[in-house]
Coordinates of C-alpha atoms and ligand atoms in Angstrom, one line a residue:
M212 CA -39.1 119.0 38.3
R213 CA -40.5 122.4 39.4
K214 CA -40.5 122.9 43.5
I215 CA -42.4 125.7 44.9
R216 CA -41.5 126.7 48.3
R217 CA -43.7 128.9 50.6
R218 CA -42.0 132.2 49.9
E219 CA -41.8 131.9 46.4
F220 CA -45.5 130.4 46.4
L221 CA -46.8 133.5 48.3
G222 CA -45.2 135.6 45.7
L223 CA -46.7 133.6 42.9
A224 CA -50.4 133.8 44.5
A225 CA -50.0 137.5 44.5
V226 CA -49.2 137.2 40.8
G227 CA -51.8 135.1 40.2
A228 CA -54.5 137.1 41.4
A229 CA -53.4 139.6 38.7
S230 CA -53.2 137.2 36.1
L231 CA -56.5 135.5 36.4
V232 CA -57.4 136.5 32.7
L233 CA -57.8 133.1 31.3
T234 CA -55.5 132.0 28.6
S235 CA -55.7 129.1 26.3
C236 CA -53.2 127.5 28.1
A237 CA -54.0 123.6 28.0
S238 CA -51.6 122.5 30.7
G239 CA -54.0 122.2 33.3
G240 CA -56.0 124.2 35.9
T241 CA -54.0 126.1 38.3
A242 CA -55.1 128.4 41.0
T243 CA -51.9 130.5 41.9
D244 CA -49.3 129.4 39.3
P245 CA -49.5 131.9 36.4
D246 CA -47.9 129.2 34.0
R247 CA -51.1 127.5 34.4
P248 CA -54.2 129.8 35.2
W249 CA -57.3 128.7 36.7
Q250 CA -59.6 127.1 34.4
P251 CA -62.6 124.4 34.7
L252 CA -61.1 121.1 33.7
G253 CA -63.6 118.5 35.2
P254 CA -66.9 117.8 36.9
L255 CA -66.5 118.2 40.8
R256 CA -66.2 114.7 42.2
I257 CA -68.8 114.0 44.6
P258 CA -67.5 111.1 47.0
D259 CA -69.7 108.2 47.5
E260 CA -71.9 107.8 50.5
L261 CA -71.5 105.0 52.8
R262 CA -74.0 104.0 55.3
A263 CA -73.5 101.3 57.6
D264 CA -73.9 97.6 56.5
G265 CA -75.6 95.8 59.4
G266 CA -74.2 98.4 61.7
V267 CA -70.8 98.5 60.7
F268 CA -68.8 100.9 58.2
R269 CA -65.9 98.9 56.7
L270 CA -63.3 101.3 55.5
T271 CA -59.7 100.0 53.9
V272 CA -57.0 102.5 53.7
Q273 CA -55.0 101.8 50.7
Q274 CA -52.7 102.9 48.1
G275 CA -53.6 103.8 44.4
T276 CA -52.9 106.2 41.6
S277 CA -55.6 108.7 40.8
E278 CA -55.7 111.2 37.7
I279 CA -55.4 114.7 39.3
L280 CA -53.9 116.6 36.6
P281 CA -55.5 115.5 33.3
G282 CA -53.4 113.3 31.3
T283 CA -51.0 112.1 34.0
R284 CA -51.2 109.7 37.1
T285 CA -50.5 110.7 40.6
P286 CA -49.5 108.1 43.3
T287 CA -52.2 108.7 46.1
W288 CA -53.6 107.1 49.1
G289 CA -57.4 106.8 50.0
V290 CA -60.0 104.8 51.8
N291 CA -62.0 102.3 49.7
G292 CA -60.3 104.1 46.7
P293 CA -57.0 105.5 45.5
F294 CA -57.9 108.9 46.6
L295 CA -59.8 110.5 49.7
G296 CA -62.4 108.5 50.9
P297 CA -66.4 107.9 51.0
T298 CA -68.8 110.4 53.1
L299 CA -69.7 108.7 56.1
R300 CA -73.7 108.9 56.6
M301 CA -74.9 108.4 60.1
R302 CA -77.9 109.5 62.4
T303 CA -77.8 110.6 65.8
G304 CA -78.6 107.4 68.1
D305 CA -77.0 105.2 65.7
A306 CA -74.9 102.6 67.2
V307 CA -72.0 102.4 64.9
R308 CA -69.0 100.1 64.3
M309 CA -66.1 100.7 62.2
A310 CA -63.9 98.1 60.8
V311 CA -60.9 100.1 59.5
T312 CA -58.4 97.7 57.6
N313 CA -54.7 99.2 57.0
D314 CA -53.7 98.3 53.7
L315 CA -50.7 100.7 53.7
P316 CA -47.1 99.6 54.2
E317 CA -46.9 101.7 57.6
V318 CA -48.7 101.9 60.6
T319 CA -51.8 104.4 60.7
T320 CA -54.6 105.5 62.7
M321 CA -58.2 106.8 61.9
H322 CA -59.6 109.6 63.8
W323 CA -63.3 110.8 64.0
H324 CA -62.7 114.7 64.0
G325 CA -65.5 116.4 66.0
M326 CA -67.0 113.2 67.3
H327 CA -68.1 112.8 70.5
L328 CA -66.9 109.3 71.9
L329 CA -64.5 107.6 74.3
A330 CA -60.9 108.3 73.7
K331 CA -60.2 104.9 73.4
M332 CA -62.4 104.8 70.3
D333 CA -61.1 108.4 69.3
G334 CA -58.4 106.9 66.6
G335 CA -55.6 109.2 68.1
P336 CA -51.9 108.2 68.3
H337 CA -52.9 105.7 70.9
Q338 CA -54.7 103.7 68.6
P339 CA -52.2 102.4 65.8
I340 CA -53.4 100.3 63.2
E341 CA -50.7 98.0 62.1
P342 CA -50.3 97.0 58.3
G343 CA -52.5 94.2 57.4
T344 CA -54.9 94.8 60.5
T345 CA -58.1 96.1 61.3
W346 CA -59.1 98.2 64.3
E347 CA -63.0 98.2 65.3
P348 CA -64.1 101.1 67.5
S349 CA -67.7 101.3 68.1
W350 CA -69.9 104.0 69.6
T351 CA -73.4 105.6 69.8
V352 CA -73.6 108.7 67.8
R353 CA -74.4 111.6 70.3
N354 CA -73.5 114.6 67.8
T355 CA -76.3 116.2 66.4
A356 CA -76.7 117.1 62.7
A357 CA -73.2 118.0 61.7
T358 CA -70.4 117.8 59.1
L359 CA -67.4 116.2 60.4
W360 CA -64.4 114.2 59.0
Y361 CA -62.3 111.5 59.3
H362 CA -58.1 111.2 58.8
P363 CA -55.3 109.5 60.3
H364 CA -53.7 110.9 63.5
T365 CA -50.4 108.6 63.2
H366 CA -47.9 110.1 65.6
G367 CA -45.3 112.1 63.8
A368 CA -46.9 111.0 60.2
T369 CA -50.2 112.9 60.0
A370 CA -49.3 115.6 57.7
Q371 CA -47.8 113.0 55.2
Q372 CA -50.8 110.6 55.6
V373 CA -53.5 113.3 55.1
F374 CA -51.2 114.9 52.2
K375 CA -51.3 111.6 50.1
G376 CA -55.0 111.5 50.4
V377 CA -56.2 109.7 53.6
A378 CA -59.2 111.9 54.7
G379 CA -63.3 111.8 54.1
M380 CA -66.1 113.7 55.5
I381 CA -68.9 112.4 57.8
I382 CA -72.3 113.7 57.8
V383 CA -74.5 113.3 61.0
D384 CA -78.3 113.7 60.3
D385 CA -80.9 114.2 63.0
D386 CA -85.0 114.4 62.8
A387 CA -84.9 118.2 63.8
A388 CA -82.5 119.1 61.0
D389 CA -84.3 116.9 58.5
A390 CA -87.5 118.5 59.3
V391 CA -86.1 122.2 58.6
G392 CA -86.2 122.3 55.2
L393 CA -82.7 123.2 54.1
P394 CA -81.3 121.4 50.7
H395 CA -80.6 118.0 51.9
E396 CA -80.2 116.1 48.4
Y397 CA -76.5 114.8 48.3
G398 CA -74.6 115.8 45.4
V399 CA -77.7 117.5 43.9
D400 CA -78.4 120.4 45.9
D401 CA -76.3 119.6 49.1
I402 CA -72.7 119.5 48.1
P403 CA -69.4 117.9 50.0
C404 CA -66.5 120.3 49.3
I405 CA -63.3 119.0 50.9
L406 CA -60.7 121.6 49.9
Q407 CA -57.0 120.8 49.9
D408 CA -54.2 122.4 48.3
R409 CA -51.6 120.6 46.4
T410 CA -48.8 121.4 44.1
V411 CA -48.9 118.9 41.3
E412 CA -46.0 118.8 38.6
D413 CA -46.4 118.6 35.0
D414 CA -45.9 114.6 35.2
G415 CA -48.5 114.3 37.7
E416 CA -46.0 114.2 40.8
M417 CA -47.2 115.7 44.0
P418 CA -44.2 115.7 46.2
F419 CA -44.7 115.9 50.0
D420 CA -42.3 118.9 51.1
T421 CA -39.9 117.6 54.2
E422 CA -38.3 120.6 54.6
P423 CA -39.0 122.8 57.7
N424 CA -41.3 125.9 56.5
F425 CA -44.6 127.1 58.1
G426 CA -46.4 124.1 56.7
Q427 CA -47.0 122.9 53.1
M428 CA -49.1 124.7 50.8
G429 CA -49.8 124.0 47.0
T430 CA -50.4 126.0 44.0
E431 CA -53.8 124.2 43.1
I432 CA -56.8 124.1 45.1
L433 CA -58.5 120.6 44.9
V434 CA -62.2 120.1 45.9
N435 CA -62.8 116.3 46.6
G436 CA -59.5 116.0 44.6
T437 CA -60.8 117.5 41.5
M438 CA -58.1 120.2 39.8
G439 CA -60.2 122.9 38.3
A440 CA -63.6 121.7 39.3
Y441 CA -67.2 122.8 38.0
L442 CA -70.4 121.9 39.1
E443 CA -73.8 121.9 37.1
V444 CA -76.5 122.6 39.3
A445 CA -80.4 122.4 38.5
R446 CA -81.6 124.0 41.7
T447 CA -81.2 127.6 42.9
T448 CA -80.6 127.1 46.3
V449 CA -77.6 125.0 46.9
R450 CA -76.0 124.2 50.2
F451 CA -72.5 123.6 50.4
R452 CA -70.6 121.7 53.3
F453 CA -67.2 123.1 53.1
L454 CA -64.4 121.1 55.0
N455 CA -60.9 122.6 55.0
G456 CA -58.7 119.2 54.8
S457 CA -55.8 121.2 53.8
N458 CA -52.4 120.7 55.7
A459 CA -51.8 124.4 56.2
R460 CA -53.9 126.7 54.1
V461 CA -56.3 128.8 55.5
Y462 CA -59.6 129.8 52.8
H463 CA -61.5 133.1 52.8
L464 CA -64.4 131.8 50.8
G465 CA -67.2 133.5 48.9
F466 CA -68.3 134.4 45.3
A467 CA -66.6 136.2 42.8
D468 CA -69.1 138.7 42.8
D469 CA -69.5 139.1 46.6
R470 CA -73.1 138.1 46.6
E471 CA -74.4 137.3 50.2
L472 CA -74.6 133.8 51.5
T473 CA -76.2 132.4 54.7
L474 CA -74.1 130.5 56.8
V475 CA -76.1 127.6 58.6
A476 CA -73.7 125.5 60.4
T477 CA -70.2 125.8 61.8
D478 CA -67.8 122.7 63.0
Q479 CA -70.2 121.0 65.4
G480 CA -73.5 121.5 63.4
L481 CA -76.2 124.0 62.5
V482 CA -76.3 127.5 64.2
P483 CA -79.5 128.6 65.9
E484 CA -79.8 131.8 63.6
P485 CA -78.6 131.7 60.0
V486 CA -75.9 134.3 59.5
R487 CA -75.7 136.5 56.4
L488 CA -72.4 137.3 55.2
T489 CA -70.3 137.6 51.8
R490 CA -67.2 135.8 52.8
F491 CA -66.1 133.5 55.7
A492 CA -62.7 131.9 56.8
L493 CA -61.9 128.3 57.6
G494 CA -58.6 127.3 59.0
P495 CA -57.3 123.6 58.5
G496 CA -59.8 121.4 60.3
E497 CA -62.6 123.5 60.5
R498 CA -66.2 123.1 58.6
A499 CA -68.8 125.6 57.5
E500 CA -72.0 124.9 55.9
V501 CA -73.4 127.9 53.6
V502 CA -76.6 128.1 51.4
A503 CA -76.1 129.9 48.1
E504 CA -78.8 132.0 46.0
L505 CA -78.2 131.2 42.4
E506 CA -79.8 132.5 39.0
P507 CA -80.9 130.0 36.4
G508 CA -78.5 130.1 33.6
E509 CA -75.7 131.7 35.3
R510 CA -72.2 130.8 35.6
V511 CA -70.4 132.1 38.7
R512 CA -67.1 130.8 40.7
L513 CA -66.6 130.6 44.2
T514 CA -63.1 132.0 45.2
T515 CA -60.8 132.4 48.1
T516 CA -59.2 135.8 48.9
A517 CA -56.7 137.2 50.9
G518 CA -58.1 138.1 54.6
E519 CA -57.2 140.5 57.3
G520 CA -54.6 138.3 59.7
R521 CA -54.9 135.3 57.5
V522 CA -52.0 133.4 56.1
D523 CA -53.3 133.0 52.7
Q524 CA -53.0 135.4 50.1
G525 CA -54.0 136.3 46.7
T526 CA -57.6 135.7 45.0
F527 CA -58.3 132.5 43.0
P528 CA -61.0 130.3 42.0
V529 CA -62.2 127.1 44.1
L530 CA -65.0 126.2 42.1
E531 CA -67.2 127.1 39.1
L532 CA -71.0 126.7 39.4
R533 CA -73.0 126.4 36.2
V534 CA -76.7 126.7 36.7
A535 CA -79.2 125.1 34.4
D536 CA -81.4 127.6 32.5
D537 CA -84.5 125.9 33.7
A538 CA -82.9 125.4 37.4
A539 CA -85.8 124.5 39.9
R540 CA -86.2 127.2 42.9
G541 CA -85.6 126.1 46.1
A542 CA -87.2 127.3 49.3
A543 CA -85.4 130.0 51.7
V544 CA -83.6 129.4 54.6
P545 CA -85.7 129.5 57.6
A546 CA -85.0 132.5 60.3
E547 CA -84.4 129.8 63.2
L548 CA -82.6 126.7 62.7
P549 CA -82.5 123.8 65.3
G550 CA -78.9 124.4 66.4
A551 CA -77.4 124.3 69.6
A552 CA -77.1 127.6 71.3
P553 CA -73.7 128.8 71.7
L554 CA -71.8 127.9 74.9
D555 CA -71.1 130.3 77.8
A556 CA -68.6 130.3 80.7
P557 CA -70.0 130.1 84.0
A558 CA -68.5 132.7 86.5
D559 CA -66.4 130.0 88.5
A560 CA -65.4 127.7 85.6
T561 CA -61.9 126.2 85.7
V562 CA -59.8 128.4 83.4
R563 CA -56.6 126.7 81.9
T564 CA -54.0 128.4 79.8
F565 CA -52.2 127.3 76.8
K566 CA -49.2 128.9 75.2
L567 CA -48.6 127.9 71.6
Q568 CA -44.9 128.9 70.9
G569 CA -43.0 128.3 67.7
H570 CA -44.4 125.6 65.6
D571 CA -43.8 122.7 68.1
E572 CA -44.4 123.8 71.8
I573 CA -47.4 124.4 74.0
N574 CA -46.7 125.6 77.4
G575 CA -43.1 125.0 76.8
R576 CA -43.2 121.4 76.1
G577 CA -43.3 119.4 73.0
A578 CA -45.8 116.6 72.7
D579 CA -45.0 113.3 74.8
I580 CA -47.8 110.8 74.2
T581 CA -46.7 108.9 77.8
R582 CA -47.7 112.6 79.7
V583 CA -50.7 113.5 80.5
D584 CA -51.1 117.5 80.7
E585 CA -54.4 118.2 81.9
V586 CA -56.9 116.2 83.9
V587 CA -60.7 117.1 83.2
P588 CA -63.6 116.1 85.5
A589 CA -66.4 114.3 83.3
G590 CA -69.1 116.9 82.3
A591 CA -67.0 120.1 83.0
R592 CA -67.7 123.4 81.3
E593 CA -64.3 125.1 81.4
V594 CA -62.5 128.1 79.6
W595 CA -59.5 127.5 77.6
E596 CA -57.4 130.4 77.2
V597 CA -55.1 130.0 74.4
T598 CA -52.4 132.4 73.4
N599 CA -50.3 132.3 70.1
T600 CA -46.9 134.2 70.5
V601 CA -45.8 133.9 67.0
Y602 CA -47.5 132.8 63.7
A603 CA -50.8 131.6 62.7
H604 CA -52.1 128.5 64.4
N605 CA -55.5 126.7 64.3
F606 CA -56.2 125.0 67.7
H607 CA -58.3 122.0 67.6
V608 CA -59.7 120.0 70.8
H609 CA -60.8 116.7 70.8
G610 CA -63.8 115.1 72.6
C611 CA -65.7 118.5 73.4
A612 CA -67.6 121.2 71.8
F613 CA -66.7 124.8 72.4
T614 CA -67.7 128.2 71.4
L615 CA -65.3 131.2 71.0
L616 CA -65.8 133.7 73.6
D617 CA -63.6 136.3 72.3
R618 CA -60.5 137.0 70.6
N619 CA -58.0 139.6 71.9
G620 CA -61.1 140.6 74.1
A621 CA -63.5 141.3 70.9
P622 CA -66.1 139.1 69.8
G623 CA -65.2 136.2 67.1
E624 CA -65.9 136.8 63.3
A625 CA -69.5 136.4 62.2
W626 CA -69.0 132.9 61.0
E627 CA -67.4 131.6 64.2
T628 CA -70.6 131.7 65.9
G629 CA -72.3 128.2 67.6
Q630 CA -70.3 125.3 68.3
K631 CA -67.1 124.5 67.2
D632 CA -64.0 122.3 67.6
T633 CA -61.3 124.2 66.0
V634 CA -60.2 127.7 65.7
H635 CA -58.2 130.1 64.1
L636 CA -55.3 132.0 65.9
P637 CA -53.9 134.7 63.8
E638 CA -50.3 135.7 64.7
K639 CA -50.0 137.2 68.2
S640 CA -53.6 136.5 69.4
T641 CA -55.1 135.3 72.3
V642 CA -58.8 133.2 72.0
R643 CA -60.9 132.5 75.2
L644 CA -63.3 129.3 74.7
A645 CA -66.0 127.9 76.7
V646 CA -65.4 124.2 76.5
Q647 CA -68.1 121.3 77.2
F648 CA -66.7 118.1 77.8
G649 CA -68.6 114.9 77.6
P650 CA -69.8 112.5 80.3
G651 CA -67.6 109.5 79.2
T652 CA -64.2 108.8 81.6
D653 CA -61.1 106.8 81.1
P654 CA -58.1 107.9 83.2
T655 CA -55.5 105.9 80.9
S656 CA -56.9 107.0 77.3
P657 CA -56.1 110.7 76.7
Y658 CA -57.5 113.0 74.1
M659 CA -55.4 115.4 72.1
Y660 CA -55.5 119.0 71.8
H661 CA -53.3 120.4 69.0
C662 CA -52.3 122.8 66.5
H663 CA -54.2 121.6 63.0
I664 CA -51.6 122.8 60.7
L665 CA -50.6 119.3 60.2
R666 CA -46.7 119.8 60.3
H667 CA -47.2 121.7 63.6
E668 CA -49.1 118.7 65.1
D669 CA -46.5 116.5 63.8
D670 CA -43.4 118.4 65.0
G671 CA -45.1 118.5 68.5
M672 CA -47.5 121.4 69.2
M673 CA -49.6 119.0 70.9
G674 CA -50.9 117.8 74.2
Q675 CA -52.9 115.5 75.8
F676 CA -55.8 115.4 78.3
V677 CA -58.1 112.7 80.3
V678 CA -61.5 112.9 81.2
V679 CA -61.9 111.4 84.7
E680 CA -64.6 110.8 87.3
P681 CA -65.1 114.3 89.3
G682 CA -63.2 114.1 92.3
T683 CA -60.5 111.8 91.2
E684 CA -58.5 114.5 89.4
D685 CA -56.0 114.6 92.2
S686 CA -55.2 110.7 92.0
T687 CA -55.2 110.6 88.4
P688 CA -51.8 109.2 87.0
R689 CA -49.9 111.7 84.8
V690 CA -47.7 109.2 83.0
L691 CA -49.3 106.7 81.0
E692 CA -47.7 103.3 81.1
A693 CA -47.7 100.4 78.7
M694 CA -47.0 102.1 75.5
G695 CA -45.0 99.2 74.2
H696 CA -47.6 98.9 71.4
M697 CA -46.7 102.5 70.0
S698 CA -45.0 102.0 66.7
H699 CA -43.6 105.7 66.6
Ligands
C2O1407 CU1 -58.5 116.5 62.9 CU2 -56.5 115.8 66.4 O1 -57.6 116.3 64.6
CU1408 CU1 -60.0 115.5 66.2
CU1409 CU1 -49.6 125.5 64.1

């Protein structure tokens, strides 16, 4: 068995960039391993769409096996299938109920990343689902049109459960977004792309790396679980919904020929003004929607490249697009979109500071799920200042939307506009976020904030906050009781 550690991997990535001249190697499509140069191996898998059945989404988290490297079988986990899960489709205003059944041999949870809901519906470590049981949270969808996702948040086991394949996309639709004329035919000109990197051995084994390092990165880029993915398209205007569902990798995405793209949405939904750019970065947990202009009959590859201050290295293909000779022309992206304006910070906003230290501490403390680190009044707009003292992290806050005000005193990158819920912190950097919290209160159920490099989250780079009735902050208990139900 061939193991690739991070240091070695980074070296391979650099070599991979130089050796992307395709050979006739038949052993599979590899992004960064010079022994297996990338080649198109199979059509991009498009996850099934799942709509509520009588208001209920039924999700079963299960074990299975998948053919990732052609001709081999890999033990994987998934939702309603062996690997990854269906795309949940819901509309703003919908009353939804989830029925999440755990058919795994261990406890799990299911978190709705980016969704605005009460903390006890959030699926964090405080809502464990024991094997053989079903958890049924419900809420009314308050998010506007956006690309969100779901994944386990099991205390100390998130990295491994996501790595094995428990993750899926959520698409929220609303009337304003429907009316604006962006490509919206799912799987035709509106393409979900869940990006995950995995090392898959020649025998199909996909080992989870438990050795301490920055975080697990793989030699293959899978899109929706597809290695060496290509996509045949019959439209010239195509929207991609990218979700970085990787454990640690940061992508810097664009086309091989660096043509311009139009960014139309970030984590929390449409941006008011589309942004023209050639490349954009996505750290773990982040999403972006871009619209690409293609030419009939062409073949072009989406690639990821090294970026300034990013942990990623090298250049390699992610997805090959094959455009039909008679592809139909699509409509241009409008100059304005019905996206929410970026959040600003009132002069008197409460400022909280968070120091990310090593890979396992925030403000000098590791995670403790019985400790309430912060108490936030409902509906508050605050400034969160996050300082990263060492290597790169990706900071995520539950139960809110935020706008990146600045990074090291300068405006964020072009693709970090609008409202987000996850932000990249290159090594030794400080970001300031204008954070809008929701109206719901619950002094005893916390939300999480943490690094979305999943090993760091599991190792303790995570804190908790509760949202309470304004005026009750001082009387809110800082220690949570009744944690007897916790399995970890
Ligand atoms: Cu995507 Cu706290 O998680
Ligand atoms: Cu989340
Ligand atoms: Cu981190």
